[in-house]
XYZ file of C-alpha atoms in Angstrom:
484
model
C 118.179 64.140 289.352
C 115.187 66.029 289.433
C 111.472 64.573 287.984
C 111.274 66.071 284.218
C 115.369 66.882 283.741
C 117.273 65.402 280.448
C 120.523 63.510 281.068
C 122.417 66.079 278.738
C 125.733 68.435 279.151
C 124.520 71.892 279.736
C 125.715 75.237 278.682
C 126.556 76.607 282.327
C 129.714 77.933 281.913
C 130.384 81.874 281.209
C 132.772 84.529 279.793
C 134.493 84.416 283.946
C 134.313 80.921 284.320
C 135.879 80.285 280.992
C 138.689 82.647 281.635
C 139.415 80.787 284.958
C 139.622 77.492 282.803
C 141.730 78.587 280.816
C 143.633 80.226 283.543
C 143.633 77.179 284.941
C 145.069 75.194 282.606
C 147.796 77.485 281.447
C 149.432 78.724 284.131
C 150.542 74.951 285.507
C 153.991 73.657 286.718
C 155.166 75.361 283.443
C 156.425 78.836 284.423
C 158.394 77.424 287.339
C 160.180 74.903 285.280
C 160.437 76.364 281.721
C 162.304 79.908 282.264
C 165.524 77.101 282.815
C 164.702 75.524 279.525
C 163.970 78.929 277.510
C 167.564 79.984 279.098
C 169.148 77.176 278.633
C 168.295 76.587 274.572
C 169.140 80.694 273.966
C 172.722 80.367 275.047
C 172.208 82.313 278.343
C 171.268 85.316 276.167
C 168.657 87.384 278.661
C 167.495 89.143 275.611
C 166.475 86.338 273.406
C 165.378 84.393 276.299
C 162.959 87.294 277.046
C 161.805 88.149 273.339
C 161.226 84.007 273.016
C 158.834 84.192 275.645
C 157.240 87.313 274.137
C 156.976 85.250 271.191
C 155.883 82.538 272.333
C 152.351 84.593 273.695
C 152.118 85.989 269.813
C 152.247 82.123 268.885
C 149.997 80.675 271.271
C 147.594 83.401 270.878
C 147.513 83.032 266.904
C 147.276 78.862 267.400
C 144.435 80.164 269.868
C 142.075 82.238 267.904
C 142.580 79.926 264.767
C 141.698 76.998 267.185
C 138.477 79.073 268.368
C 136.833 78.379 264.853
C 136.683 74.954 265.449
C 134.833 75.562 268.734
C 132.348 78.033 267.036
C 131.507 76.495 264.181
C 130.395 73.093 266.036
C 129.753 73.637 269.565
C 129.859 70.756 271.005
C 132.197 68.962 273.835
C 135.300 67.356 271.662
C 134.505 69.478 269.084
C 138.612 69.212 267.769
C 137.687 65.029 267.475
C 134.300 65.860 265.420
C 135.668 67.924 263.353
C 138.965 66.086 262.160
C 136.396 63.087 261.435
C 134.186 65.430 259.498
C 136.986 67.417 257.633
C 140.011 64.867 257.231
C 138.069 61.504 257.993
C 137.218 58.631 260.638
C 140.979 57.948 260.115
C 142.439 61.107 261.357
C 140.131 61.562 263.745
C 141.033 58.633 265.465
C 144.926 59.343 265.100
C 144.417 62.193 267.124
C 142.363 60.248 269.508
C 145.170 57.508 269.711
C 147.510 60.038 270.498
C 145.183 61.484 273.048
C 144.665 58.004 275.184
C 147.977 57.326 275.877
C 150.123 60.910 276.043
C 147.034 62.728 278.081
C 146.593 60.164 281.020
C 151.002 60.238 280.871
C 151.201 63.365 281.451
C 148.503 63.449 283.894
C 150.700 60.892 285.885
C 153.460 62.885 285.557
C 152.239 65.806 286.727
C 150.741 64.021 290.363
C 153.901 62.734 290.716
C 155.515 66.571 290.751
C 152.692 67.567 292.887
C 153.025 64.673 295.254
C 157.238 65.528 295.093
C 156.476 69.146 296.306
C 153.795 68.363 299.030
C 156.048 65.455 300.609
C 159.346 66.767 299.947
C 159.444 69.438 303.547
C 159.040 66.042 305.562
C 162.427 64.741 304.186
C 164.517 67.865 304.667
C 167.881 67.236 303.151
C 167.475 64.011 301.179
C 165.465 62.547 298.107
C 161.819 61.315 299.683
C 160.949 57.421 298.933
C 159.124 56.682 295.929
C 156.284 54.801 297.873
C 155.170 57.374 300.045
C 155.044 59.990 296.962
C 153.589 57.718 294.294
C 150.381 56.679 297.178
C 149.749 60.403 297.774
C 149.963 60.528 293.755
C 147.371 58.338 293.788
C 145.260 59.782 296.295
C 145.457 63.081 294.732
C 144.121 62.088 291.733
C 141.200 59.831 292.906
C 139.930 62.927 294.738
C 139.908 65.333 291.815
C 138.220 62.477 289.842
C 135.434 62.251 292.993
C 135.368 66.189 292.474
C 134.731 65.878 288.525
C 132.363 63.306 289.380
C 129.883 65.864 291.138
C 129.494 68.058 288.267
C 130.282 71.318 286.700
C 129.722 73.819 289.527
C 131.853 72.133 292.215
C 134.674 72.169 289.473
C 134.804 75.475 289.125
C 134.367 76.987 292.018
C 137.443 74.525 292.459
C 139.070 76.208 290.041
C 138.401 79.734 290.692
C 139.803 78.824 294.634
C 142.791 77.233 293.218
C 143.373 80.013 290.509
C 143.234 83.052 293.052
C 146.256 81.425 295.137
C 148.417 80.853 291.980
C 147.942 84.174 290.910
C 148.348 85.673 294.377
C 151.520 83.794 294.461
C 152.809 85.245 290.753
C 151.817 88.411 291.267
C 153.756 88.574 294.546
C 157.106 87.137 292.326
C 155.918 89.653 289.707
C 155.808 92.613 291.679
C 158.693 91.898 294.367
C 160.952 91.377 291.126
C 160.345 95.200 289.638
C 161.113 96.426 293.166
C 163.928 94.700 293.505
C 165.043 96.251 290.014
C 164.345 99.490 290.786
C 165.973 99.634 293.952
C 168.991 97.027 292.973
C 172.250 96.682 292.319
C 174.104 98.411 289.738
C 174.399 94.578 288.271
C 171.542 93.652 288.619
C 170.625 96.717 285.872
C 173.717 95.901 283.486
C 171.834 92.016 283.111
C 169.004 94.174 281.367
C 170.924 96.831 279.627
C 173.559 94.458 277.888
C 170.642 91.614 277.184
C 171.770 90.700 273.804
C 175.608 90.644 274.655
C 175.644 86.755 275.113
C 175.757 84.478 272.160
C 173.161 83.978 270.087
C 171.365 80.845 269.561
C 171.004 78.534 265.856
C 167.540 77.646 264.484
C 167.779 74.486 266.039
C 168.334 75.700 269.732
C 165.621 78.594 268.754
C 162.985 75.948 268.011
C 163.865 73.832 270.918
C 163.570 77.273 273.098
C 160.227 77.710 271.951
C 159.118 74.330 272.436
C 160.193 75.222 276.111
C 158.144 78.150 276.577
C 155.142 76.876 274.876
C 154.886 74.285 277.486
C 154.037 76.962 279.789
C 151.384 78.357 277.639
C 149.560 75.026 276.521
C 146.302 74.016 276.968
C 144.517 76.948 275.319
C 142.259 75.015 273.383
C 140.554 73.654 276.083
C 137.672 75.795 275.549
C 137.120 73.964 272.297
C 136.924 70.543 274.181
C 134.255 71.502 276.181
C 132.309 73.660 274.000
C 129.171 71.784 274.849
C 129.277 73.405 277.969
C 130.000 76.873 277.503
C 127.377 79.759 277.249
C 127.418 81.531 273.684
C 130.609 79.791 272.610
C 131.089 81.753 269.642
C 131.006 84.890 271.427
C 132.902 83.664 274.924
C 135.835 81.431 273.234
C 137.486 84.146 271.147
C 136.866 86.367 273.982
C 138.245 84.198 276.423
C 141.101 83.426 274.590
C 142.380 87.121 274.505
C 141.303 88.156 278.127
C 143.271 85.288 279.456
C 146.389 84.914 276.625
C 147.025 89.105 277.402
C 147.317 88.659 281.095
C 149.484 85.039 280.865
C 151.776 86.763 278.731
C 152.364 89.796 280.771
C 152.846 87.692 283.777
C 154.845 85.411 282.483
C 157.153 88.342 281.459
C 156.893 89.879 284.601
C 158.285 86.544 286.643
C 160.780 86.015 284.354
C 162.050 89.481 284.734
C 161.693 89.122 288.298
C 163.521 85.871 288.474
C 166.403 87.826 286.445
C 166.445 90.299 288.476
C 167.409 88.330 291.466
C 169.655 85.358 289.959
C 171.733 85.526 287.790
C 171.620 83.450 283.945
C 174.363 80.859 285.602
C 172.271 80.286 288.797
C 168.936 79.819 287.138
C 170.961 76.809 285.370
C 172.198 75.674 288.317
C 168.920 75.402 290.159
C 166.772 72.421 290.619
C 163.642 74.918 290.656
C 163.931 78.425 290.311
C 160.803 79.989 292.310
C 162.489 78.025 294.995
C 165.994 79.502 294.681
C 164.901 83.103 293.740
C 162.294 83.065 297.522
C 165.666 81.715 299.246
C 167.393 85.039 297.909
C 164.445 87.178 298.783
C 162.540 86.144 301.777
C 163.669 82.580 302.476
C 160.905 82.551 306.039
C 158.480 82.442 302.680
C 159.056 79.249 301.375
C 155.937 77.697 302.224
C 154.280 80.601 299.968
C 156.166 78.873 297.159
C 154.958 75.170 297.558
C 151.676 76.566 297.824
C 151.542 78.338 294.510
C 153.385 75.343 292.313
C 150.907 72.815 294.689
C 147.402 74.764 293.259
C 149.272 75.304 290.081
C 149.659 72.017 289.142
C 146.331 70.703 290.915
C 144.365 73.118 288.923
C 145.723 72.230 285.656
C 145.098 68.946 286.609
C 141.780 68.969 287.211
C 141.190 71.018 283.904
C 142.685 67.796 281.881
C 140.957 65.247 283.794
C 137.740 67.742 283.333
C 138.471 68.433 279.440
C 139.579 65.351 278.102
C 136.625 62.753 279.715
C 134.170 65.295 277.273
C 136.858 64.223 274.312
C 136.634 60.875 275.018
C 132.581 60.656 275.660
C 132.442 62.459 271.947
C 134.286 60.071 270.579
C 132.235 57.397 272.783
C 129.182 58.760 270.642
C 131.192 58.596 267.643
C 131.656 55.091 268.040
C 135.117 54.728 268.147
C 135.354 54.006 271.925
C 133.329 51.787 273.557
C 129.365 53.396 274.367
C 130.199 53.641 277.947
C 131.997 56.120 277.947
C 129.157 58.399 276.690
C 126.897 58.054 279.453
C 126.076 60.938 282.209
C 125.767 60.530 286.124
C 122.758 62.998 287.754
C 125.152 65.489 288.082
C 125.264 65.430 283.785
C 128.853 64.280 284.036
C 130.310 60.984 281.848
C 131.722 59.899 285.165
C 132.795 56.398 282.941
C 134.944 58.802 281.007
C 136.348 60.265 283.999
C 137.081 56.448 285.447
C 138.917 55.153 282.501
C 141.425 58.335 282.299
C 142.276 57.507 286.108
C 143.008 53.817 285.942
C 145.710 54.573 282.614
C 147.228 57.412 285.044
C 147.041 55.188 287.781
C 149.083 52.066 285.882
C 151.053 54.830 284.483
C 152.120 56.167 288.045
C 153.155 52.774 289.924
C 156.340 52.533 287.307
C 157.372 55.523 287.030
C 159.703 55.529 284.451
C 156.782 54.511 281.950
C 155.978 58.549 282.701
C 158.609 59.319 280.109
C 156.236 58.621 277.382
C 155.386 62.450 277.713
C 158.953 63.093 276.442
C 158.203 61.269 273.835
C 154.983 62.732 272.548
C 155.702 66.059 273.686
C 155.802 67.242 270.050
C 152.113 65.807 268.570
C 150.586 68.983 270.159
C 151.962 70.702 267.430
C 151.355 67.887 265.183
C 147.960 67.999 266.154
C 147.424 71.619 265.929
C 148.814 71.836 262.119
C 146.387 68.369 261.516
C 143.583 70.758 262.295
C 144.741 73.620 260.720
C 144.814 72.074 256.979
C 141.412 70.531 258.155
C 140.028 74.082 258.462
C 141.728 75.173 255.523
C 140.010 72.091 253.196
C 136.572 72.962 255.118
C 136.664 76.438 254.026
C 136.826 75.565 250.529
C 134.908 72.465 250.699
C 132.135 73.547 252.840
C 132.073 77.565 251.737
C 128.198 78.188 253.241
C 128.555 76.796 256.456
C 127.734 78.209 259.404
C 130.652 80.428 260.912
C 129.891 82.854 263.872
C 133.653 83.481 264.118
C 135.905 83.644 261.165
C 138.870 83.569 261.583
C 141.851 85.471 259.117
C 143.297 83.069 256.179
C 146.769 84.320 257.380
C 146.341 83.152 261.203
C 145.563 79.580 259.660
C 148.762 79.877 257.463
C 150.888 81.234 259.742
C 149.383 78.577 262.363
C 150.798 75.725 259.855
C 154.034 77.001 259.056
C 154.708 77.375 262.694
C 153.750 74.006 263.185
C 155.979 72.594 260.505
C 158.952 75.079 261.772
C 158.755 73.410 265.698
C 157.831 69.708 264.242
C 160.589 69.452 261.323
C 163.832 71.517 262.743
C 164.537 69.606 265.618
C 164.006 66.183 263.655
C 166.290 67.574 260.863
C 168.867 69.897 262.607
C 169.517 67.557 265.961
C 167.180 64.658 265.682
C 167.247 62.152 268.968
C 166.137 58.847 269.932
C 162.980 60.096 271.585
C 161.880 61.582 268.785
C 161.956 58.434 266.776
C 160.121 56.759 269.425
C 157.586 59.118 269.554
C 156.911 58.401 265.658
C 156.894 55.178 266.739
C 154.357 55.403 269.022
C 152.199 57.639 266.898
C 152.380 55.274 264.302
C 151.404 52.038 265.577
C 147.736 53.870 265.628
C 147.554 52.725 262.095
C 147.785 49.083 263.349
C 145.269 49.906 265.906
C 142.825 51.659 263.259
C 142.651 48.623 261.492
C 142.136 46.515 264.317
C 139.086 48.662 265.378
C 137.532 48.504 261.521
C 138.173 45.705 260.482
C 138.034 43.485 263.710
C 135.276 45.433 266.323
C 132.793 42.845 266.582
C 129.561 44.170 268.963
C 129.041 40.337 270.565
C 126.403 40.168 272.678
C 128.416 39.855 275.642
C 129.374 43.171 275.091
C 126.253 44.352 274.896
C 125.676 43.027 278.438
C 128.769 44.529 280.099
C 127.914 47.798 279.310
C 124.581 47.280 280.461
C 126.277 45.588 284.023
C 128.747 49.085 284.096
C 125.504 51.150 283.343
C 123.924 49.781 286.711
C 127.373 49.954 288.259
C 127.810 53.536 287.960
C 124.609 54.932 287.783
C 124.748 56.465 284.544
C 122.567 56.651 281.076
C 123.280 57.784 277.927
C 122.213 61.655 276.763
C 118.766 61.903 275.427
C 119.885 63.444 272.324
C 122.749 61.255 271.955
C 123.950 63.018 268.599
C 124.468 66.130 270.568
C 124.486 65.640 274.337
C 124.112 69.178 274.829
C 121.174 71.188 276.260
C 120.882 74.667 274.954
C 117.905 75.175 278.021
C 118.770 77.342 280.789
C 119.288 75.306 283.968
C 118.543 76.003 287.495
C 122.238 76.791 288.139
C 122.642 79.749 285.866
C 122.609 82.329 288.695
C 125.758 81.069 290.406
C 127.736 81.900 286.375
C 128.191 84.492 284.598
């Protein structure tokens, strides 16, 4: 670090470099592995399958820009944890942080695991590959992007932006190939379109679980929000951000699932382990190679968003003092590298047994929980707190309409069909209460606690931010010319 610089988060990131995060984040494993689920929970109908996914933008994007408040009105890194515990209470606050420790790091695991499947599986042509080999490359993977977020903002996204361009590249080649394809195809190839909503149609029950589907693709936009600390003019960039890169998500989303239509048919997509995979053997099988690639830097990117996003939750709630103070401290390169640490050892433990990944099944719902959590938050703020600060506004109706969603995707599949993972998830979620009271009623700061942090401070290098209510520094830094 140089002579005369504060140990602080800085506002590097731009309008582009936001977009790519959020790029990043969004366009994961998701649209190779959803368009089965979206298909599968709308009875095969190509019509309803297609307008779910069209729906499913209109959703995300409303969620989005009523999530971008949050993120405006404080801007600060884990600004979703600061404000539950300034809106709803300490309580809340940590209930969404519970939820965060355990489901974040499982899904993280989950996720290298894929990755590690898809880089390993061409050297076992023809049969399943060992779990060893996979789960040490796992492993590896993740260590490095934790050395990479270790080194600071600019390495991760020019990271990102790398890994974004070949994903796109990748989609857009599916995207564009598909329309051809239609154009010049098969007389049955056209009647799939034309006769879309021939098939049956789907209940409430299979329409909510079809939208859970294909919001999987489209999560993680409010990762702007987590690390608003960092971001340039946040309450001009986020809602901008949000709409640049929600519009072009959606329409290539629509475009690849077109695509994939226009190739395979409703009963093959079902049939298929992975359909980029299947629809490149139809269309240029020499080409599968392209396809690894793209799902490989899809999946590594949104990985290395998380990792990047949550450690600024979890250093926020560090100065909040409902984790331990570690993880609040910066490296040189204004990083909480301790943070960072912590995630990788739970995805590590979480990746040796790797049925214990499952827990993502089971929490795969509190997003939603989360988001409607918030939501009322915002609504009690805006009547409790009428003169504060708001750069962005946004509509009453968004926040409504943000809610009922919510309760529509959290409450029909629990009523209609519930199953045994959902009452484990509750399970889960609610054992934080247990946990809460442990932390209030039993933290006690012993000395020798005291000392271990100190010991962990000298072990990594790191010290806490100067202005440790904030941890943010609104100065311009010496790396503003390489953002925009």
């Amino acid at each position: 670090m140089k002579v005369g610089e504060s140990t602080q988060l800085r506002r590097v990131i731009g309008y582009f470099h936001g977009t790519i995060f959020l790029f990043s984040i969004i366009i994961g494993a998701g649209i190779f592995i959803a368009p089965k689920g979206v298909l599968k929970y709308s009875s095969l109908n190509v019509g309803v399958s297609l307008s779910i996914w069209a729906a499913c933008a209109v959703v995300s994007m409303l969620a989005a820009l009523s999530h971008a408040e949050l993120g405006t009105t404080f801007p600060r890194s884990g600004a979703q944890y600061y404000f539950l515990k300034r809106s709803l209470g300490p309580f809340v606050a940590f209930f969404y942080l519970w939820i965060n420790l355990f489901s974040t790091p499982a899904g993280i695991a989950a996720r290298s695991l894929m990755l590690a499947g898809y880089i390993t599986q061409p050297f076992y042509p023809g049969c399943f590959v060992p779990e060893m080999p996979k789960k040490c490359l796992a492993l590896a993977i993740l260590w490095c992007l934790g050395i990479l977020n270790a080194r600071g903002v600019k390495e991760v996204t020019w990271f990102q932006t790398v890994s974004t361009a070949v994903k796109m590249t990748v989609l857009g080649f599916i995207s564009v190939t598909g329309i051809v394809l239609l154009v010049r195809g098969r007389r049955e190839n056209l009647a799939r379109f034309e006769k879309a909503f021939d098939a049956d149609v789907p209940d409430a029950s299979q329409i909510a679980e079809a939208f859970l589907q294909g919001l999987f693709a489209y999560s993680g936009w409010g990762v702007l929000v987590r690390i608003a600390g960092e971001l340039k003019s946040p309450s001009e960039n986020i809602p901008k951000c949000v709409v640049t890169a929600l519009t072009l998500v959606a329409l290539i989303y629509l475009l690849v699932n077109v695509s994939y239509l226009s190739v395979l048919t409703p009963k093959e997509i079902m049939s298929s382990d992975a359909v980029a995979v299947s629809w490149m053997d139809r269309v240029i099988p020499s080409l599968q190679w392209a396809i690894s690639l793209g799902v490989s830097s899809a999946i590594v990117s949104s990985l290395n968003c998380t990792v990047f996003s949550t450690s600024r939750l979890w250093c926020m709630a560090s100065q909040e003092g409902q984790l331990p103070l570690i993880l609040s401290t910066l490296n040189i390169h204004s990083c909480p590298v301790a943070a960072v640490i912590q995630m990788l050892i739970f995805a590590s433990i979480l990746i040796i047994p790797s049925d214990l990944i499952l827990l993502i099944n089971y929490v795969g719902f509190t997003d939603w929980i989360q988001l409607g959590l918030m939501m009322m938050g915002l609504l009690k703020l805006r009547f409790q707190e009428p003169n504060l600060s708001r750069p962005y506004k946004v509509p009453l109706p968004f926040i409504f309409g943000s809610i009922a969603i919510s309760l529509f995707l959290i409450l029909t599949p629990l009523i209609k069909t519930p199953k045994m993972e959902h009452v484990y998830g509750l399970i889960f979620i609610f054992s934080g209460l247990l946990c809460y009271w442990i932390h209030v009623h039993l933290n006690q700061h012993s000395v020798s606690f005291v000392k271990v942090t100190c010991y962990l401070q000298l072990l990594f290098n790191v010290s806490p931010p100067e202005d440790h209510n904030e941890g943010i520094s609104t100065e311009k830094s010496d790396l503003k010319e390489i953002f925009l």
